[in-house]
């Protein structure tokens, strides 16, 4: 199994030739990047037949148990995206008839985004399926292996200059 992309193999070869850095650490980073990319591609492949991206799926997920809907800014906050991004996601979901925007009953200036019947059915059908797929990625890991994996990821986060802690995870909020 090739765990590295061609560009990363080339960078490793050049780093080894020049002896500029610890190539074992570089290889580990490139393997993590390759795995992350593979997970993203598999996720996109699984959602594409439903006309969904991961971002659109997250919106359906967030609206699933919200009979009164949520405002676009609430969705942006909960999804961790900008308001410009949420507008694009909602435009696509509305075009594909997964959601609709409704004016508020008490305040017509407020907009509520709600699932349509198609959106509700898709969210219900995909929620379990997609969650099971995500969980399956770590099938066979013991509790100790999960803890070790978490500790190793946390150490990598701490070594990043741009963020010593991952954002929006329950572990960082404790």
Tab-separated table of N, CA and C in Angstrom, residues 26-165:
chain	number	residue	atom	x	y	z
A	26	UNK	N	9.043	13.987	8.807
A	26	UNK	CA	8.396	14.458	7.573
A	26	UNK	C	7.502	13.372	6.994
A	27	UNK	N	7.999	12.143	6.975
A	27	UNK	CA	7.206	11.030	6.440
A	27	UNK	C	5.910	10.869	7.239
A	28	UNK	N	6.005	10.940	8.557
A	28	UNK	CA	4.805	10.804	9.393
A	28	UNK	C	3.790	11.895	9.061
A	29	UNK	N	4.267	13.118	8.880
A	29	UNK	CA	3.369	14.227	8.529
A	29	UNK	C	2.715	13.973	7.172
A	30	UNK	N	3.514	13.557	6.198
A	30	UNK	CA	2.962	13.308	4.854
A	30	UNK	C	1.975	12.142	4.868
A	31	UNK	N	2.236	11.132	5.698
A	31	UNK	CA	1.287	10.021	5.814
A	31	UNK	C	-0.035	10.496	6.415
A	32	UNK	N	0.055	11.375	7.402
A	32	UNK	CA	-1.160	11.936	7.999
A	32	UNK	C	-1.939	12.759	6.979
A	33	UNK	N	-1.221	13.566	6.191
A	33	UNK	CA	-1.883	14.367	5.152
A	33	UNK	C	-2.534	13.471	4.104
A	34	UNK	N	-1.846	12.420	3.707
A	34	UNK	CA	-2.393	11.505	2.705
A	34	UNK	C	-3.643	10.813	3.242
A	35	UNK	N	-3.609	10.402	4.505
A	35	UNK	CA	-4.774	9.757	5.112
A	35	UNK	C	-5.950	10.722	5.179
A	36	UNK	N	-5.682	11.940	5.605
A	36	UNK	CA	-6.726	12.952	5.686
A	36	UNK	C	-7.353	13.196	4.311
A	37	UNK	N	-6.519	13.301	3.299
A	37	UNK	CA	-7.027	13.494	1.941
A	37	UNK	C	-7.860	12.311	1.476
A	38	UNK	N	-7.422	11.099	1.810
A	38	UNK	CA	-8.173	9.902	1.415
A	38	UNK	C	-9.537	9.862	2.106
A	39	UNK	N	-9.576	10.232	3.371
A	39	UNK	CA	-10.854	10.267	4.093
A	39	UNK	C	-11.772	11.308	3.453
A	40	UNK	N	-11.233	12.486	3.143
A	40	UNK	CA	-12.036	13.526	2.481
A	40	UNK	C	-12.589	13.030	1.141
A	41	UNK	N	-11.737	12.376	0.363
A	41	UNK	CA	-12.192	11.880	-0.951
A	41	UNK	C	-13.264	10.803	-0.788
A	42	UNK	N	-13.090	9.884	0.146
A	42	UNK	CA	-14.103	8.853	0.382
A	42	UNK	C	-15.421	9.473	0.833
A	43	UNK	N	-15.317	10.472	1.692
A	43	UNK	CA	-16.519	11.174	2.178
A	43	UNK	C	-17.239	11.827	1.001
A	44	UNK	N	-16.494	12.505	0.159
A	44	UNK	CA	-17.104	13.169	-1.002
A	44	UNK	C	-17.746	12.152	-1.933
A	45	UNK	N	-17.083	11.027	-2.124
A	45	UNK	CA	-17.626	9.973	-3.000
A	45	UNK	C	-18.925	9.410	-2.442
A	46	UNK	N	-18.980	9.254	-1.131
A	46	UNK	CA	-20.193	8.706	-0.493
A	46	UNK	C	-21.362	9.682	-0.555
A	47	UNK	N	-21.085	10.973	-0.456
A	47	UNK	CA	-22.164	11.967	-0.410
A	47	UNK	C	-22.593	12.450	-1.799
A	48	UNK	N	-21.705	12.351	-2.779
A	48	UNK	CA	-21.998	12.883	-4.117
A	48	UNK	C	-23.270	12.315	-4.743
A	49	UNK	N	-23.560	11.014	-4.641
A	49	UNK	CA	-24.798	10.515	-5.249
A	49	UNK	C	-26.062	11.164	-4.675
A	50	UNK	N	-25.931	11.734	-3.502
A	50	UNK	CA	-27.074	12.407	-2.864
A	50	UNK	C	-27.075	13.909	-3.156
A	51	UNK	N	-26.177	14.348	-4.039
A	51	UNK	CA	-26.008	15.760	-4.398
A	51	UNK	C	-25.577	16.587	-3.181
A	52	UNK	N	-24.772	15.982	-2.330
A	52	UNK	CA	-24.315	16.670	-1.120
A	52	UNK	C	-22.796	16.695	-1.046
A	53	UNK	N	-22.289	17.780	-0.506
A	53	UNK	CA	-20.893	17.867	-0.090
A	53	UNK	C	-20.886	17.664	1.425
A	54	UNK	N	-19.714	17.577	2.011
A	54	UNK	CA	-19.655	17.449	3.467
A	54	UNK	C	-20.291	18.670	4.132
A	55	UNK	N	-20.015	19.861	3.599
A	55	UNK	CA	-20.578	21.081	4.174
A	55	UNK	C	-22.092	21.091	4.122
A	56	UNK	N	-22.662	20.662	2.999
A	56	UNK	CA	-24.124	20.614	2.882
A	56	UNK	C	-24.703	19.557	3.828
A	57	UNK	N	-24.016	18.418	3.937
A	57	UNK	CA	-24.488	17.376	4.841
A	57	UNK	C	-24.519	17.883	6.280
A	58	UNK	N	-23.511	18.632	6.660
A	58	UNK	CA	-23.469	19.178	8.029
A	58	UNK	C	-24.686	20.072	8.269
A	59	UNK	N	-25.069	20.856	7.269
A	59	UNK	CA	-26.236	21.730	7.429
A	59	UNK	C	-27.503	20.894	7.619
A	60	UNK	N	-27.666	19.843	6.815
A	60	UNK	CA	-28.834	18.965	6.996
A	60	UNK	C	-28.817	18.357	8.393
A	61	UNK	N	-27.654	17.920	8.820
A	61	UNK	CA	-27.495	17.335	10.151
A	61	UNK	C	-27.920	18.330	11.240
A	62	UNK	N	-27.474	19.585	11.108
A	62	UNK	CA	-27.800	20.601	12.117
A	62	UNK	C	-29.275	20.953	12.123
A	63	UNK	N	-29.925	20.868	10.974
A	63	UNK	CA	-31.350	21.229	10.883
A	63	UNK	C	-32.267	20.059	11.210
A	64	UNK	N	-31.718	18.863	11.289
A	64	UNK	CA	-32.532	17.660	11.403
A	64	UNK	C	-33.538	17.699	12.547
A	65	UNK	N	-33.148	18.130	13.698
A	65	UNK	CA	-34.059	18.152	14.853
A	65	UNK	C	-34.448	19.579	15.222
A	66	UNK	N	-34.610	20.422	14.238
A	66	UNK	CA	-34.965	21.819	14.475
A	66	UNK	C	-36.275	22.135	13.737
A	67	UNK	N	-37.427	21.785	14.304
A	67	UNK	CA	-38.694	22.007	13.587
A	67	UNK	C	-38.973	23.482	13.291
A	68	UNK	N	-38.386	24.379	14.084
A	68	UNK	CA	-38.568	25.815	13.839
A	68	UNK	C	-37.471	26.373	12.938
A	69	UNK	N	-36.517	25.519	12.570
A	69	UNK	CA	-35.415	25.956	11.729
A	69	UNK	C	-34.383	26.734	12.508
A	70	UNK	N	-33.372	27.173	11.821
A	70	UNK	CA	-32.321	28.003	12.406
A	70	UNK	C	-32.045	29.161	11.460
A	71	UNK	N	-31.560	30.251	11.991
A	71	UNK	CA	-31.204	31.384	11.137
A	71	UNK	C	-29.889	31.071	10.421
A	72	UNK	N	-29.638	31.732	9.314
A	72	UNK	CA	-28.364	31.493	8.619
A	72	UNK	C	-27.146	31.749	9.518
A	73	UNK	N	-27.203	32.798	10.359
A	73	UNK	CA	-26.021	33.043	11.197
A	73	UNK	C	-25.855	31.979	12.281
A	74	UNK	N	-26.964	31.417	12.791
A	74	UNK	CA	-26.846	30.311	13.748
A	74	UNK	C	-26.218	29.093	13.077
A	75	UNK	N	-26.643	28.826	11.844
A	75	UNK	CA	-26.070	27.697	11.112
A	75	UNK	C	-24.582	27.906	10.861
A	76	UNK	N	-24.212	29.133	10.492
A	76	UNK	CA	-22.796	29.426	10.251
A	76	UNK	C	-21.984	29.201	11.526
A	77	UNK	N	-22.500	29.694	12.650
A	77	UNK	CA	-21.794	29.518	13.922
A	77	UNK	C	-21.657	28.043	14.288
A	78	UNK	N	-22.755	27.318	14.165
A	78	UNK	CA	-22.729	25.898	14.565
A	78	UNK	C	-21.877	25.048	13.625
A	79	UNK	N	-21.849	25.403	12.347
A	79	UNK	CA	-21.056	24.645	11.380
A	79	UNK	C	-19.597	25.082	11.368
A	80	UNK	N	-19.307	26.240	11.978
A	80	UNK	CA	-17.932	26.734	11.996
A	80	UNK	C	-17.481	27.265	10.654
A	81	UNK	N	-18.412	27.895	9.934
A	81	UNK	CA	-18.078	28.481	8.629
A	81	UNK	C	-18.441	29.969	8.647
A	82	UNK	N	-17.953	30.681	7.648
A	82	UNK	CA	-18.259	32.103	7.565
A	82	UNK	C	-19.682	32.290	7.045
A	83	UNK	N	-20.173	33.503	7.193
A	83	UNK	CA	-21.518	33.798	6.678
A	83	UNK	C	-21.544	33.732	5.153
A	84	UNK	N	-20.438	34.090	4.516
A	84	UNK	CA	-20.385	33.977	3.055
A	84	UNK	C	-20.474	32.508	2.634
A	85	UNK	N	-19.775	31.652	3.367
A	85	UNK	CA	-19.817	30.224	3.038
A	85	UNK	C	-21.206	29.651	3.268
A	86	UNK	N	-21.850	30.048	4.363
A	86	UNK	CA	-23.183	29.499	4.646
A	86	UNK	C	-24.175	29.930	3.563
A	87	UNK	N	-24.012	31.138	3.062
A	87	UNK	CA	-24.907	31.596	1.988
A	87	UNK	C	-24.770	30.693	0.768
A	88	UNK	N	-23.554	30.359	0.400
A	88	UNK	CA	-23.334	29.469	-0.732
A	88	UNK	C	-23.900	28.071	-0.495
A	89	UNK	N	-23.674	27.557	0.718
A	89	UNK	CA	-24.204	26.227	1.037
A	89	UNK	C	-25.730	26.225	0.988
A	90	UNK	N	-26.333	27.259	1.568
A	90	UNK	CA	-27.806	27.329	1.585
A	90	UNK	C	-28.373	27.529	0.188
A	91	UNK	N	-27.700	28.318	-0.633
A	91	UNK	CA	-28.159	28.491	-2.022
A	91	UNK	C	-28.201	27.137	-2.741
A	92	UNK	N	-27.152	26.351	-2.570
A	92	UNK	CA	-27.111	25.038	-3.215
A	92	UNK	C	-28.165	24.090	-2.664
A	93	UNK	N	-28.320	24.083	-1.344
A	93	UNK	CA	-29.320	23.206	-0.724
A	93	UNK	C	-30.743	23.617	-1.111
A	94	UNK	N	-30.963	24.915	-1.240
A	94	UNK	CA	-32.291	25.396	-1.634
A	94	UNK	C	-32.556	25.053	-3.107
A	95	UNK	N	-31.539	25.229	-3.943
A	95	UNK	CA	-31.683	24.884	-5.368
A	95	UNK	C	-32.038	23.410	-5.537
A	96	UNK	N	-31.430	22.547	-4.704
A	96	UNK	CA	-31.698	21.112	-4.792
A	96	UNK	C	-32.889	20.682	-3.939
A	97	UNK	N	-33.600	21.665	-3.405
A	97	UNK	CA	-34.856	21.447	-2.658
A	97	UNK	C	-34.686	20.652	-1.359
A	98	UNK	N	-33.525	20.822	-0.714
A	98	UNK	CA	-33.322	20.209	0.602
A	98	UNK	C	-33.769	21.149	1.720
A	99	UNK	N	-33.659	22.452	1.496
A	99	UNK	CA	-34.048	23.437	2.516
A	99	UNK	C	-34.864	24.537	1.856
A	100	UNK	N	-35.548	25.294	2.711
A	100	UNK	CA	-36.221	26.510	2.251
A	100	UNK	C	-36.007	27.593	3.299
A	101	UNK	N	-35.976	28.822	2.812
A	101	UNK	CA	-35.833	29.969	3.715
A	101	UNK	C	-37.218	30.558	3.904
A	102	UNK	N	-37.579	30.788	5.165
A	102	UNK	CA	-38.890	31.364	5.465
A	102	UNK	C	-38.710	32.612	6.317
A	103	UNK	N	-39.560	33.591	6.074
A	103	UNK	CA	-39.560	34.785	6.916
A	103	UNK	C	-40.154	34.413	8.267
A	104	UNK	N	-39.647	35.054	9.315
A	104	UNK	CA	-40.161	34.798	10.650
A	104	UNK	C	-41.590	35.272	10.793
A	105	UNK	N	-42.384	34.549	11.589
A	105	UNK	CA	-43.777	34.922	11.792
A	105	UNK	C	-43.892	36.208	12.594
A	106	UNK	N	-43.032	36.372	13.601
A	106	UNK	CA	-43.105	37.545	14.470
A	106	UNK	C	-42.271	38.710	13.939
A	107	UNK	N	-41.258	38.415	13.217
A	107	UNK	CA	-40.377	39.449	12.689
A	107	UNK	C	-39.991	39.054	11.263
A	108	UNK	N	-40.561	39.741	10.294
A	108	UNK	CA	-40.349	39.360	8.897
A	108	UNK	C	-38.928	39.611	8.433
A	109	UNK	N	-38.142	40.361	9.238
A	109	UNK	CA	-36.752	40.584	8.870
A	109	UNK	C	-35.903	39.350	9.142
A	110	UNK	N	-36.394	38.500	10.032
A	110	UNK	CA	-35.637	37.298	10.377
A	110	UNK	C	-35.975	36.171	9.401
A	111	UNK	N	-34.940	35.464	9.038
A	111	UNK	CA	-35.079	34.335	8.123
A	111	UNK	C	-34.786	33.049	8.894
A	112	UNK	N	-35.660	32.076	8.713
A	112	UNK	CA	-35.419	30.748	9.283
A	112	UNK	C	-35.183	29.780	8.132
A	113	UNK	N	-34.153	28.974	8.277
A	113	UNK	CA	-33.869	27.942	7.286
A	113	UNK	C	-34.437	26.639	7.819
A	114	UNK	N	-35.242	25.991	6.997
A	114	UNK	CA	-35.917	24.765	7.438
A	114	UNK	C	-35.717	23.672	6.405
A	115	UNK	N	-35.729	22.425	6.872
A	115	UNK	CA	-35.658	21.296	5.957
A	115	UNK	C	-36.984	21.148	5.221
A	116	UNK	N	-36.910	20.811	3.955
A	116	UNK	CA	-38.102	20.405	3.204
A	116	UNK	C	-38.321	18.920	3.501
A	117	UNK	N	-39.365	18.353	2.969
A	117	UNK	CA	-39.586	16.923	3.155
A	117	UNK	C	-38.428	16.127	2.555
A	118	UNK	N	-37.937	16.555	1.403
A	118	UNK	CA	-36.783	15.892	0.790
A	118	UNK	C	-35.556	15.999	1.696
A	119	UNK	N	-35.331	17.173	2.246
A	119	UNK	CA	-34.195	17.372	3.143
A	119	UNK	C	-34.326	16.538	4.401
A	120	UNK	N	-35.533	16.482	4.951
A	120	UNK	CA	-35.776	15.700	6.181
A	120	UNK	C	-35.534	14.207	5.916
A	121	UNK	N	-36.043	13.720	4.799
A	121	UNK	CA	-35.878	12.306	4.454
A	121	UNK	C	-34.393	11.982	4.200
A	122	UNK	N	-33.718	12.853	3.482
A	122	UNK	CA	-32.293	12.633	3.187
A	122	UNK	C	-31.475	12.665	4.475
A	123	UNK	N	-31.751	13.640	5.325
A	123	UNK	CA	-31.025	13.729	6.597
A	123	UNK	C	-31.256	12.475	7.429
A	124	UNK	N	-32.496	12.050	7.504
A	124	UNK	CA	-32.816	10.863	8.306
A	124	UNK	C	-32.102	9.623	7.746
A	125	UNK	N	-32.140	9.469	6.429
A	125	UNK	CA	-31.530	8.288	5.809
A	125	UNK	C	-30.011	8.295	5.925
A	126	UNK	N	-29.406	9.445	5.746
A	126	UNK	CA	-27.942	9.516	5.712
A	126	UNK	C	-27.291	9.645	7.082
A	127	UNK	N	-28.007	10.162	8.041
A	127	UNK	CA	-27.392	10.404	9.350
A	127	UNK	C	-26.788	9.138	9.935
A	128	UNK	N	-27.557	8.088	10.004
A	128	UNK	CA	-27.054	6.831	10.559
A	128	UNK	C	-25.989	6.212	9.680
A	129	UNK	N	-26.256	6.212	8.375
A	129	UNK	CA	-25.315	5.607	7.430
A	129	UNK	C	-23.961	6.305	7.456
A	130	UNK	N	-23.978	7.618	7.409
A	130	UNK	CA	-22.723	8.367	7.376
A	130	UNK	C	-21.991	8.297	8.716
A	131	UNK	N	-22.740	8.358	9.791
A	131	UNK	CA	-22.111	8.243	11.116
A	131	UNK	C	-21.461	6.876	11.285
A	132	UNK	N	-22.133	5.832	10.806
A	132	UNK	CA	-21.564	4.474	10.901
A	132	UNK	C	-20.287	4.370	10.069
A	133	UNK	N	-20.279	5.010	8.893
A	133	UNK	CA	-19.071	4.975	8.071
A	133	UNK	C	-17.916	5.667	8.789
A	134	UNK	N	-18.187	6.832	9.357
A	134	UNK	CA	-17.130	7.561	10.075
A	134	UNK	C	-16.593	6.704	11.224
A	135	UNK	N	-17.506	6.130	11.990
A	135	UNK	CA	-17.073	5.296	13.120
A	135	UNK	C	-16.295	4.083	12.637
A	136	UNK	N	-16.639	3.555	11.464
A	136	UNK	CA	-15.962	2.356	10.951
A	136	UNK	C	-14.487	2.600	10.639
A	137	UNK	N	-14.116	3.845	10.453
A	137	UNK	CA	-12.718	4.150	10.156
A	137	UNK	C	-11.796	3.752	11.311
A	138	UNK	N	-12.351	3.681	12.501
A	138	UNK	CA	-11.556	3.307	13.673
A	138	UNK	C	-12.000	1.953	14.237
A	139	UNK	N	-12.653	1.174	13.414
A	139	UNK	CA	-13.085	-0.155	13.848
A	139	UNK	C	-11.874	-0.990	14.235
A	140	UNK	N	-12.009	-1.720	15.298
A	140	UNK	CA	-10.931	-2.588	15.738
A	140	UNK	C	-9.920	-1.928	16.640
A	141	UNK	N	-10.044	-0.613	16.829
A	141	UNK	CA	-9.139	0.071	17.755
A	141	UNK	C	-9.605	-0.207	19.185
A	142	UNK	N	-8.672	-0.504	20.050
A	142	UNK	CA	-9.012	-0.686	21.471
A	142	UNK	C	-9.133	0.680	22.130
A	143	UNK	N	-9.661	0.690	23.337
A	143	UNK	CA	-9.772	1.955	24.075
A	143	UNK	C	-8.386	2.556	24.299
A	144	UNK	N	-7.405	1.724	24.578
A	144	UNK	CA	-6.037	2.223	24.759
A	144	UNK	C	-5.493	2.828	23.467
A	145	UNK	N	-5.789	2.189	22.354
A	145	UNK	CA	-5.322	2.717	21.069
A	145	UNK	C	-5.988	4.064	20.755
A	146	UNK	N	-7.270	4.175	21.087
A	146	UNK	CA	-7.948	5.471	20.900
A	146	UNK	C	-7.267	6.556	21.730
A	147	UNK	N	-6.959	6.229	22.978
A	147	UNK	CA	-6.317	7.217	23.853
A	147	UNK	C	-4.922	7.569	23.341
A	148	UNK	N	-4.189	6.580	22.906
A	148	UNK	CA	-2.855	6.842	22.359
A	148	UNK	C	-2.949	7.723	21.128
A	149	UNK	N	-3.875	7.387	20.240
A	149	UNK	CA	-4.072	8.180	19.021
A	149	UNK	C	-4.414	9.622	19.383
A	150	UNK	N	-5.334	9.801	20.324
A	150	UNK	CA	-5.733	11.148	20.753
A	150	UNK	C	-4.535	11.913	21.313
A	151	UNK	N	-3.746	11.275	22.140
A	151	UNK	CA	-2.566	11.937	22.723
A	151	UNK	C	-1.568	12.339	21.637
A	152	UNK	N	-1.366	11.474	20.665
A	152	UNK	CA	-0.423	11.788	19.587
A	152	UNK	C	-0.921	12.961	18.749
A	153	UNK	N	-2.215	12.964	18.432
A	153	UNK	CA	-2.771	14.091	17.677
A	153	UNK	C	-2.644	15.391	18.466
A	154	UNK	N	-2.885	15.310	19.753
A	154	UNK	CA	-2.782	16.509	20.601
A	154	UNK	C	-1.352	17.053	20.583
A	155	UNK	N	-0.377	16.166	20.593
A	155	UNK	CA	1.023	16.620	20.540
A	155	UNK	C	1.327	17.312	19.217
A	156	UNK	N	0.766	16.804	18.150
A	156	UNK	CA	0.972	17.455	16.845
A	156	UNK	C	0.329	18.840	16.868
A	157	UNK	N	-0.904	18.917	17.401
A	157	UNK	CA	-1.579	20.221	17.508
A	157	UNK	C	-0.714	21.209	18.286
A	158	UNK	N	-0.110	20.768	19.361
A	158	UNK	CA	0.719	21.645	20.189
A	158	UNK	C	1.965	22.117	19.460
A	159	UNK	N	2.416	21.355	18.482
A	159	UNK	CA	3.600	21.751	17.716
A	159	UNK	C	3.284	22.706	16.574
A	160	UNK	N	2.007	22.895	16.277
A	160	UNK	CA	1.639	23.824	15.221
A	160	UNK	C	1.810	25.264	15.691
A	161	UNK	N	2.325	26.100	14.816
A	161	UNK	CA	2.465	27.513	15.152
A	161	UNK	C	1.124	28.228	15.107
A	162	UNK	N	0.229	27.780	14.229
A	162	UNK	CA	-1.038	28.477	14.032
A	162	UNK	C	-2.111	28.092	15.017
A	163	UNK	N	-1.938	27.059	15.758
A	163	UNK	CA	-2.980	26.691	16.707
A	163	UNK	C	-2.502	25.595	17.623
A	164	UNK	N	-2.306	25.950	18.855
A	164	UNK	CA	-1.832	24.964	19.817
A	164	UNK	C	-2.919	23.975	20.190
A	165	UNK	N	-4.179	24.309	19.927
A	165	UNK	CA	-5.272	23.394	20.240
A	165	UNK	C	-6.243	23.362	19.071
